[in-house]
Amino acid sequence: MHQYTLWVKMRFVKAWLLVSPLFLIFGPTLAQTDSTVIFYSQNKQPSRTKLKIVGISSGVVYGSLLAAASQAWYKDMPRTRFHFFNDNQEWRQVDKVGHFWGAFHQSRLAVGALHWAEVPAKKAIIWGSLAGVILQTPIEILDGYAVNYGASTGDLVANALGSAAVLAQYLAWSELRMQPKYSFHTTRFARERPTVLGSNLPEQMLKDYNGQTYWLAVEAAAFLPTTTRFPTWLNVAVGYGTEEMVYNDPATNQQAGFRAYRQLYLAPDLNLSALKTRSKFLKTAFFILDMVHLPLPALEYSSRQKFKFHALYF
């Protein structure tokens, strides 16, 4: 496999590896509080015990994963001076949207964790929102010193925007009214290059950009007068995806007979965190599931097929 192709895929895989275990650790903790709404409290003294739990747990898990990634992907890689690599035209920018998604939810988690630790609201928002950038940047640094890789300015910008989206919403509204979400369906294109696009379902969920759709889910009720009684659990979502991307380079992809094209979607979305429950298990599940767009009807538009309705779109 070409080293650059491996690099593109491993970067997104590492982003998933670094974000998902943190949600599993802190999900039960955050189930005890509303992690999407920050209430400005007069309490200026954080809980030292809770703060230690957050700091030690996240430090150990993140440090271990980063060390494992460094050992697995960089151990035998020749080193060079720090350099950048421009991959902004690859994969129709789906990988960049993936970085935005990852940084956003890392920051969302961190804000909620600091809020749970009783850190003053504004400090929790500011420091928590930086988590996406802080957690993703070491990956770029490691790539920047690898001779076959290179730090990506596009990834750095996407990470910063993901963190900024959390910060801006909390400062403006004291809550998250818009969230990026992920969904996936299998495609025939993975069979064309299983070593790159994945040979089984877990790999394809990470590697096959043809099956990935990223959504921006908007809590419509938050922008409407309360007299409308629009359900808070129902979002409106706009999605972005692509198809016929077998090779990362557009010219190579076209020479192989594939014509990549973009897809836009409009669909309802479930705001699970708005559902009221006393169950800590359900609160944890809702918190984690709010990272993904669950299967629902959707309207697709593309230059290839124009408008197309899906009774149930993954």
Short mmCIF file of N, CA and C in Angstrom, two decimals, residues 168-287:
data_model
loop_
_atom_site.label_atom_id
_atom_site.label_comp_id
_atom_site.label_asym_id
_atom_site.label_seq_id
_atom_site.Cartn_x
_atom_site.Cartn_y
_atom_site.Cartn_z
N ALA A 168 -18.06 28.68 20.99
CA ALA A 168 -18.95 29.75 20.54
C ALA A 168 -20.38 29.52 21.01
N GLN A 169 -20.85 28.28 20.94
CA GLN A 169 -22.24 28.01 21.33
C GLN A 169 -22.46 28.19 22.83
N TYR A 170 -21.50 27.71 23.63
CA TYR A 170 -21.65 27.86 25.07
C TYR A 170 -21.58 29.33 25.49
N LEU A 171 -20.69 30.10 24.84
CA LEU A 171 -20.59 31.51 25.18
C LEU A 171 -21.83 32.28 24.72
N ALA A 172 -22.40 31.88 23.59
CA ALA A 172 -23.56 32.59 23.05
C ALA A 172 -24.86 32.18 23.73
N TRP A 173 -25.04 30.88 23.99
CA TRP A 173 -26.33 30.38 24.45
C TRP A 173 -26.27 29.60 25.76
N SER A 174 -25.08 29.33 26.27
CA SER A 174 -24.89 28.49 27.46
C SER A 174 -25.36 27.06 27.23
N GLU A 175 -25.47 26.65 25.98
CA GLU A 175 -25.89 25.30 25.64
C GLU A 175 -25.48 24.99 24.20
N LEU A 176 -25.53 23.72 23.85
CA LEU A 176 -25.25 23.31 22.47
C LEU A 176 -26.56 23.15 21.72
N ARG A 177 -26.73 23.98 20.72
CA ARG A 177 -27.94 23.91 19.90
C ARG A 177 -27.68 23.25 18.55
N MET A 178 -26.42 23.09 18.20
CA MET A 178 -26.05 22.46 16.93
C MET A 178 -24.90 21.49 17.20
N GLN A 179 -25.01 20.28 16.66
CA GLN A 179 -23.97 19.28 16.86
C GLN A 179 -23.70 18.51 15.57
N PRO A 180 -22.43 18.22 15.29
CA PRO A 180 -22.13 17.34 14.16
C PRO A 180 -22.39 15.89 14.55
N LYS A 181 -22.87 15.11 13.60
CA LYS A 181 -23.15 13.70 13.85
C LYS A 181 -22.64 12.85 12.69
N TYR A 182 -22.51 11.56 12.96
CA TYR A 182 -21.94 10.62 12.00
C TYR A 182 -22.93 9.49 11.74
N SER A 183 -23.00 9.04 10.49
CA SER A 183 -23.74 7.82 10.17
C SER A 183 -22.98 7.05 9.10
N PHE A 184 -23.33 5.78 8.95
CA PHE A 184 -22.56 4.94 8.01
C PHE A 184 -23.46 3.87 7.40
N HIS A 185 -23.19 3.56 6.13
CA HIS A 185 -23.78 2.40 5.46
C HIS A 185 -22.69 1.76 4.59
N THR A 186 -22.77 0.45 4.41
CA THR A 186 -21.78 -0.25 3.60
C THR A 186 -21.98 0.10 2.12
N THR A 187 -20.88 0.03 1.36
CA THR A 187 -20.93 0.34 -0.08
C THR A 187 -20.17 -0.73 -0.86
N ARG A 188 -20.41 -0.76 -2.16
CA ARG A 188 -19.73 -1.71 -3.04
C ARG A 188 -18.28 -1.31 -3.30
N PHE A 189 -17.93 -0.06 -2.98
CA PHE A 189 -16.60 0.43 -3.32
C PHE A 189 -15.52 -0.15 -2.43
N ALA A 190 -15.88 -0.58 -1.23
CA ALA A 190 -14.89 -1.18 -0.34
C ALA A 190 -14.30 -2.45 -0.96
N ARG A 191 -15.09 -3.16 -1.76
CA ARG A 191 -14.59 -4.39 -2.39
C ARG A 191 -13.52 -4.08 -3.44
N GLU A 192 -13.53 -2.86 -3.97
CA GLU A 192 -12.54 -2.49 -4.98
C GLU A 192 -11.14 -2.37 -4.39
N ARG A 193 -11.04 -1.88 -3.16
CA ARG A 193 -9.74 -1.72 -2.50
C ARG A 193 -9.90 -2.03 -1.01
N PRO A 194 -10.09 -3.30 -0.66
CA PRO A 194 -10.35 -3.64 0.74
C PRO A 194 -9.21 -3.30 1.68
N THR A 195 -7.97 -3.28 1.16
CA THR A 195 -6.84 -2.94 2.04
C THR A 195 -6.86 -1.48 2.44
N VAL A 196 -7.50 -0.64 1.64
CA VAL A 196 -7.56 0.79 1.92
C VAL A 196 -8.92 1.18 2.50
N LEU A 197 -10.00 0.65 1.93
CA LEU A 197 -11.34 1.04 2.34
C LEU A 197 -11.95 0.10 3.38
N GLY A 198 -11.24 -0.98 3.71
CA GLY A 198 -11.70 -1.88 4.76
C GLY A 198 -12.19 -3.21 4.23
N SER A 199 -11.81 -4.28 4.91
CA SER A 199 -12.21 -5.62 4.50
C SER A 199 -13.32 -6.19 5.36
N ASN A 200 -13.69 -5.50 6.43
CA ASN A 200 -14.81 -5.93 7.28
C ASN A 200 -15.54 -4.69 7.77
N LEU A 201 -16.65 -4.89 8.44
CA LEU A 201 -17.51 -3.77 8.83
C LEU A 201 -16.81 -2.75 9.74
N PRO A 202 -16.13 -3.18 10.82
CA PRO A 202 -15.47 -2.18 11.66
C PRO A 202 -14.44 -1.34 10.89
N GLU A 203 -13.67 -1.99 10.01
CA GLU A 203 -12.69 -1.25 9.22
C GLU A 203 -13.38 -0.28 8.26
N GLN A 204 -14.44 -0.74 7.63
CA GLN A 204 -15.14 0.11 6.67
C GLN A 204 -15.78 1.31 7.34
N MET A 205 -16.24 1.15 8.55
CA MET A 205 -16.83 2.28 9.27
C MET A 205 -15.80 3.38 9.50
N LEU A 206 -14.54 3.01 9.58
CA LEU A 206 -13.47 3.98 9.78
C LEU A 206 -12.86 4.45 8.47
N LYS A 207 -12.81 3.57 7.48
CA LYS A 207 -12.00 3.85 6.29
C LYS A 207 -12.79 4.19 5.03
N ASP A 208 -13.99 3.65 4.89
CA ASP A 208 -14.72 3.84 3.64
C ASP A 208 -15.51 5.15 3.67
N TYR A 209 -14.93 6.18 3.10
CA TYR A 209 -15.59 7.49 3.09
C TYR A 209 -16.86 7.49 2.24
N ASN A 210 -16.98 6.53 1.33
CA ASN A 210 -18.19 6.45 0.51
C ASN A 210 -19.43 6.17 1.35
N GLY A 211 -19.25 5.47 2.45
CA GLY A 211 -20.38 5.11 3.30
C GLY A 211 -20.59 6.03 4.48
N GLN A 212 -19.68 6.98 4.67
CA GLN A 212 -19.80 7.90 5.80
C GLN A 212 -20.60 9.15 5.41
N THR A 213 -21.49 9.53 6.27
CA THR A 213 -22.22 10.79 6.10
C THR A 213 -22.07 11.58 7.39
N TYR A 214 -21.74 12.85 7.24
CA TYR A 214 -21.63 13.73 8.41
C TYR A 214 -22.76 14.74 8.38
N TRP A 215 -23.34 14.94 9.54
CA TRP A 215 -24.55 15.76 9.67
C TRP A 215 -24.31 16.94 10.60
N LEU A 216 -25.00 18.02 10.34
CA LEU A 216 -25.09 19.12 11.30
C LEU A 216 -26.54 19.15 11.78
N ALA A 217 -26.73 18.70 13.02
CA ALA A 217 -28.07 18.61 13.59
C ALA A 217 -28.37 19.88 14.38
N VAL A 218 -29.48 20.51 14.07
CA VAL A 218 -29.87 21.77 14.70
C VAL A 218 -31.12 21.56 15.55
N GLU A 219 -31.05 21.99 16.80
CA GLU A 219 -32.21 21.91 17.69
C GLU A 219 -33.16 23.04 17.33
N ALA A 220 -34.10 22.76 16.47
CA ALA A 220 -34.99 23.79 15.93
C ALA A 220 -35.78 24.50 17.03
N ALA A 221 -36.19 23.75 18.05
CA ALA A 221 -37.01 24.34 19.12
C ALA A 221 -36.30 25.48 19.83
N ALA A 222 -34.97 25.42 19.87
CA ALA A 222 -34.20 26.46 20.57
C ALA A 222 -34.25 27.79 19.84
N PHE A 223 -34.58 27.77 18.55
CA PHE A 223 -34.62 28.99 17.76
C PHE A 223 -36.04 29.47 17.49
N LEU A 224 -37.02 28.72 17.98
CA LEU A 224 -38.42 29.06 17.74
C LEU A 224 -39.07 29.60 19.02
N PRO A 225 -40.09 30.41 18.90
CA PRO A 225 -40.81 30.87 20.10
C PRO A 225 -41.37 29.68 20.88
N THR A 226 -41.36 29.78 22.18
CA THR A 226 -41.85 28.67 23.01
C THR A 226 -43.32 28.36 22.74
N THR A 227 -44.03 29.34 22.22
CA THR A 227 -45.46 29.13 21.93
C THR A 227 -45.68 28.12 20.81
N THR A 228 -44.66 27.86 20.00
CA THR A 228 -44.81 26.89 18.92
C THR A 228 -44.86 25.47 19.43
N ARG A 229 -44.30 25.24 20.63
CA ARG A 229 -44.28 23.91 21.25
C ARG A 229 -43.63 22.86 20.33
N PHE A 230 -42.65 23.29 19.58
CA PHE A 230 -41.91 22.35 18.74
C PHE A 230 -41.13 21.41 19.65
N PRO A 231 -41.19 20.10 19.43
CA PRO A 231 -40.53 19.15 20.35
C PRO A 231 -39.02 19.35 20.43
N THR A 232 -38.50 19.42 21.65
CA THR A 232 -37.06 19.62 21.84
C THR A 232 -36.25 18.40 21.43
N TRP A 233 -36.90 17.23 21.37
CA TRP A 233 -36.18 16.01 21.03
C TRP A 233 -36.03 15.82 19.52
N LEU A 234 -36.60 16.74 18.73
CA LEU A 234 -36.56 16.61 17.27
C LEU A 234 -35.67 17.69 16.67
N ASN A 235 -34.60 17.26 16.03
CA ASN A 235 -33.68 18.17 15.33
C ASN A 235 -33.98 18.18 13.83
N VAL A 236 -33.44 19.19 13.18
CA VAL A 236 -33.38 19.22 11.72
C VAL A 236 -31.91 19.09 11.34
N ALA A 237 -31.59 18.15 10.45
CA ALA A 237 -30.19 17.86 10.14
C ALA A 237 -29.91 18.01 8.65
N VAL A 238 -28.75 18.59 8.36
CA VAL A 238 -28.23 18.68 7.00
C VAL A 238 -27.00 17.79 6.92
N GLY A 239 -26.94 16.90 5.92
CA GLY A 239 -25.86 15.94 5.82
C GLY A 239 -24.98 16.15 4.61
N TYR A 240 -23.75 15.64 4.70
CA TYR A 240 -22.79 15.72 3.59
C TYR A 240 -22.10 14.38 3.42
N GLY A 241 -22.04 13.91 2.18
CA GLY A 241 -21.35 12.66 1.88
C GLY A 241 -20.84 12.66 0.45
N THR A 242 -20.18 11.58 0.07
CA THR A 242 -19.65 11.44 -1.28
C THR A 242 -19.75 9.98 -1.70
N GLU A 243 -19.60 9.74 -3.00
CA GLU A 243 -19.56 8.37 -3.52
C GLU A 243 -18.55 8.27 -4.65
N GLU A 244 -18.20 7.02 -4.96
CA GLU A 244 -17.23 6.68 -6.01
C GLU A 244 -15.84 7.25 -5.70
N MET A 245 -15.45 7.23 -4.44
CA MET A 245 -14.10 7.61 -4.04
C MET A 245 -13.34 6.35 -3.66
N VAL A 246 -12.62 5.81 -4.62
CA VAL A 246 -11.83 4.61 -4.37
C VAL A 246 -10.36 4.96 -4.18
N TYR A 247 -9.92 6.02 -4.86
CA TYR A 247 -8.54 6.52 -4.73
C TYR A 247 -8.58 7.94 -4.18
N ASN A 248 -7.62 8.26 -3.32
CA ASN A 248 -7.62 9.58 -2.70
C ASN A 248 -7.31 10.69 -3.69
N ASP A 249 -6.51 10.39 -4.73
CA ASP A 249 -6.16 11.38 -5.73
C ASP A 249 -7.25 11.45 -6.81
N PRO A 250 -7.84 12.63 -7.07
CA PRO A 250 -8.94 12.72 -8.04
C PRO A 250 -8.57 12.22 -9.43
N ALA A 251 -7.35 12.52 -9.90
CA ALA A 251 -6.94 12.09 -11.24
C ALA A 251 -6.83 10.57 -11.32
N THR A 252 -6.21 9.96 -10.31
CA THR A 252 -6.07 8.51 -10.28
C THR A 252 -7.44 7.84 -10.19
N ASN A 253 -8.31 8.42 -9.40
CA ASN A 253 -9.66 7.89 -9.24
C ASN A 253 -10.41 7.90 -10.57
N GLN A 254 -10.26 8.98 -11.33
CA GLN A 254 -10.95 9.10 -12.61
C GLN A 254 -10.37 8.14 -13.64
N GLN A 255 -9.05 7.97 -13.63
CA GLN A 255 -8.40 7.05 -14.56
C GLN A 255 -8.86 5.61 -14.33
N ALA A 256 -9.21 5.30 -13.08
CA ALA A 256 -9.68 3.95 -12.75
C ALA A 256 -11.16 3.76 -13.10
N GLY A 257 -11.79 4.80 -13.63
CA GLY A 257 -13.19 4.68 -14.05
C GLY A 257 -14.21 5.14 -13.04
N PHE A 258 -13.75 5.81 -11.98
CA PHE A 258 -14.67 6.29 -10.95
C PHE A 258 -14.79 7.81 -11.03
N ARG A 259 -16.00 8.28 -10.89
CA ARG A 259 -16.27 9.72 -10.92
C ARG A 259 -16.89 10.13 -9.59
N ALA A 260 -16.04 10.59 -8.70
CA ALA A 260 -16.51 10.97 -7.36
C ALA A 260 -17.45 12.16 -7.43
N TYR A 261 -18.48 12.13 -6.62
CA TYR A 261 -19.43 13.25 -6.58
C TYR A 261 -19.93 13.43 -5.15
N ARG A 262 -20.37 14.65 -4.87
CA ARG A 262 -20.84 15.01 -3.53
C ARG A 262 -22.34 14.76 -3.40
N GLN A 263 -22.77 14.55 -2.16
CA GLN A 263 -24.19 14.35 -1.86
C GLN A 263 -24.59 15.23 -0.68
N LEU A 264 -25.74 15.85 -0.78
CA LEU A 264 -26.30 16.64 0.31
C LEU A 264 -27.60 16.00 0.78
N TYR A 265 -27.86 16.09 2.07
CA TYR A 265 -29.04 15.43 2.64
C TYR A 265 -29.80 16.39 3.56
N LEU A 266 -31.09 16.15 3.65
CA LEU A 266 -31.94 16.85 4.62
C LEU A 266 -32.78 15.79 5.32
N ALA A 267 -32.75 15.80 6.65
CA ALA A 267 -33.44 14.74 7.39
C ALA A 267 -33.81 15.21 8.79
N PRO A 268 -34.82 14.58 9.40
CA PRO A 268 -35.06 14.79 10.83
C PRO A 268 -33.97 14.08 11.62
N ASP A 269 -33.78 14.48 12.86
CA ASP A 269 -32.75 13.88 13.70
C ASP A 269 -33.25 13.86 15.14
N LEU A 270 -32.82 12.86 15.89
CA LEU A 270 -33.26 12.74 17.28
C LEU A 270 -32.27 13.41 18.22
N ASN A 271 -32.77 14.31 19.04
CA ASN A 271 -31.97 14.95 20.08
C ASN A 271 -32.19 14.17 21.37
N LEU A 272 -31.44 13.09 21.52
CA LEU A 272 -31.69 12.15 22.61
C LEU A 272 -31.45 12.78 23.98
N SER A 273 -30.51 13.71 24.07
CA SER A 273 -30.22 14.33 25.36
C SER A 273 -31.40 15.13 25.90
N ALA A 274 -32.34 15.48 25.02
CA ALA A 274 -33.52 16.24 25.46
C ALA A 274 -34.58 15.34 26.08
N LEU A 275 -34.43 14.03 25.94
CA LEU A 275 -35.40 13.10 26.53
C LEU A 275 -35.18 13.01 28.03
N LYS A 276 -36.22 13.18 28.80
CA LYS A 276 -36.12 13.18 30.25
C LYS A 276 -36.16 11.75 30.79
N THR A 277 -35.19 11.44 31.62
CA THR A 277 -35.14 10.12 32.25
C THR A 277 -34.33 10.21 33.54
N ARG A 278 -34.65 9.37 34.50
CA ARG A 278 -33.88 9.31 35.74
C ARG A 278 -32.81 8.24 35.67
N SER A 279 -32.86 7.44 34.64
CA SER A 279 -31.92 6.33 34.50
C SER A 279 -30.54 6.84 34.09
N LYS A 280 -29.53 6.57 34.92
CA LYS A 280 -28.17 6.97 34.58
C LYS A 280 -27.66 6.20 33.36
N PHE A 281 -28.11 4.95 33.24
CA PHE A 281 -27.71 4.16 32.07
C PHE A 281 -28.21 4.81 30.79
N LEU A 282 -29.49 5.20 30.78
CA LEU A 282 -30.05 5.83 29.58
C LEU A 282 -29.42 7.18 29.31
N LYS A 283 -29.15 7.95 30.36
CA LYS A 283 -28.48 9.24 30.17
C LYS A 283 -27.11 9.05 29.53
N THR A 284 -26.40 8.02 29.99
CA THR A 284 -25.09 7.72 29.41
C THR A 284 -25.23 7.31 27.96
N ALA A 285 -26.19 6.43 27.69
CA ALA A 285 -26.41 5.98 26.32
C ALA A 285 -26.80 7.14 25.41
N PHE A 286 -27.68 8.01 25.89
CA PHE A 286 -28.11 9.16 25.09
C PHE A 286 -26.93 10.09 24.81
N PHE A 287 -26.09 10.30 25.82
CA PHE A 287 -24.94 11.19 25.66
C PHE A 287 -24.01 10.67 24.57
#
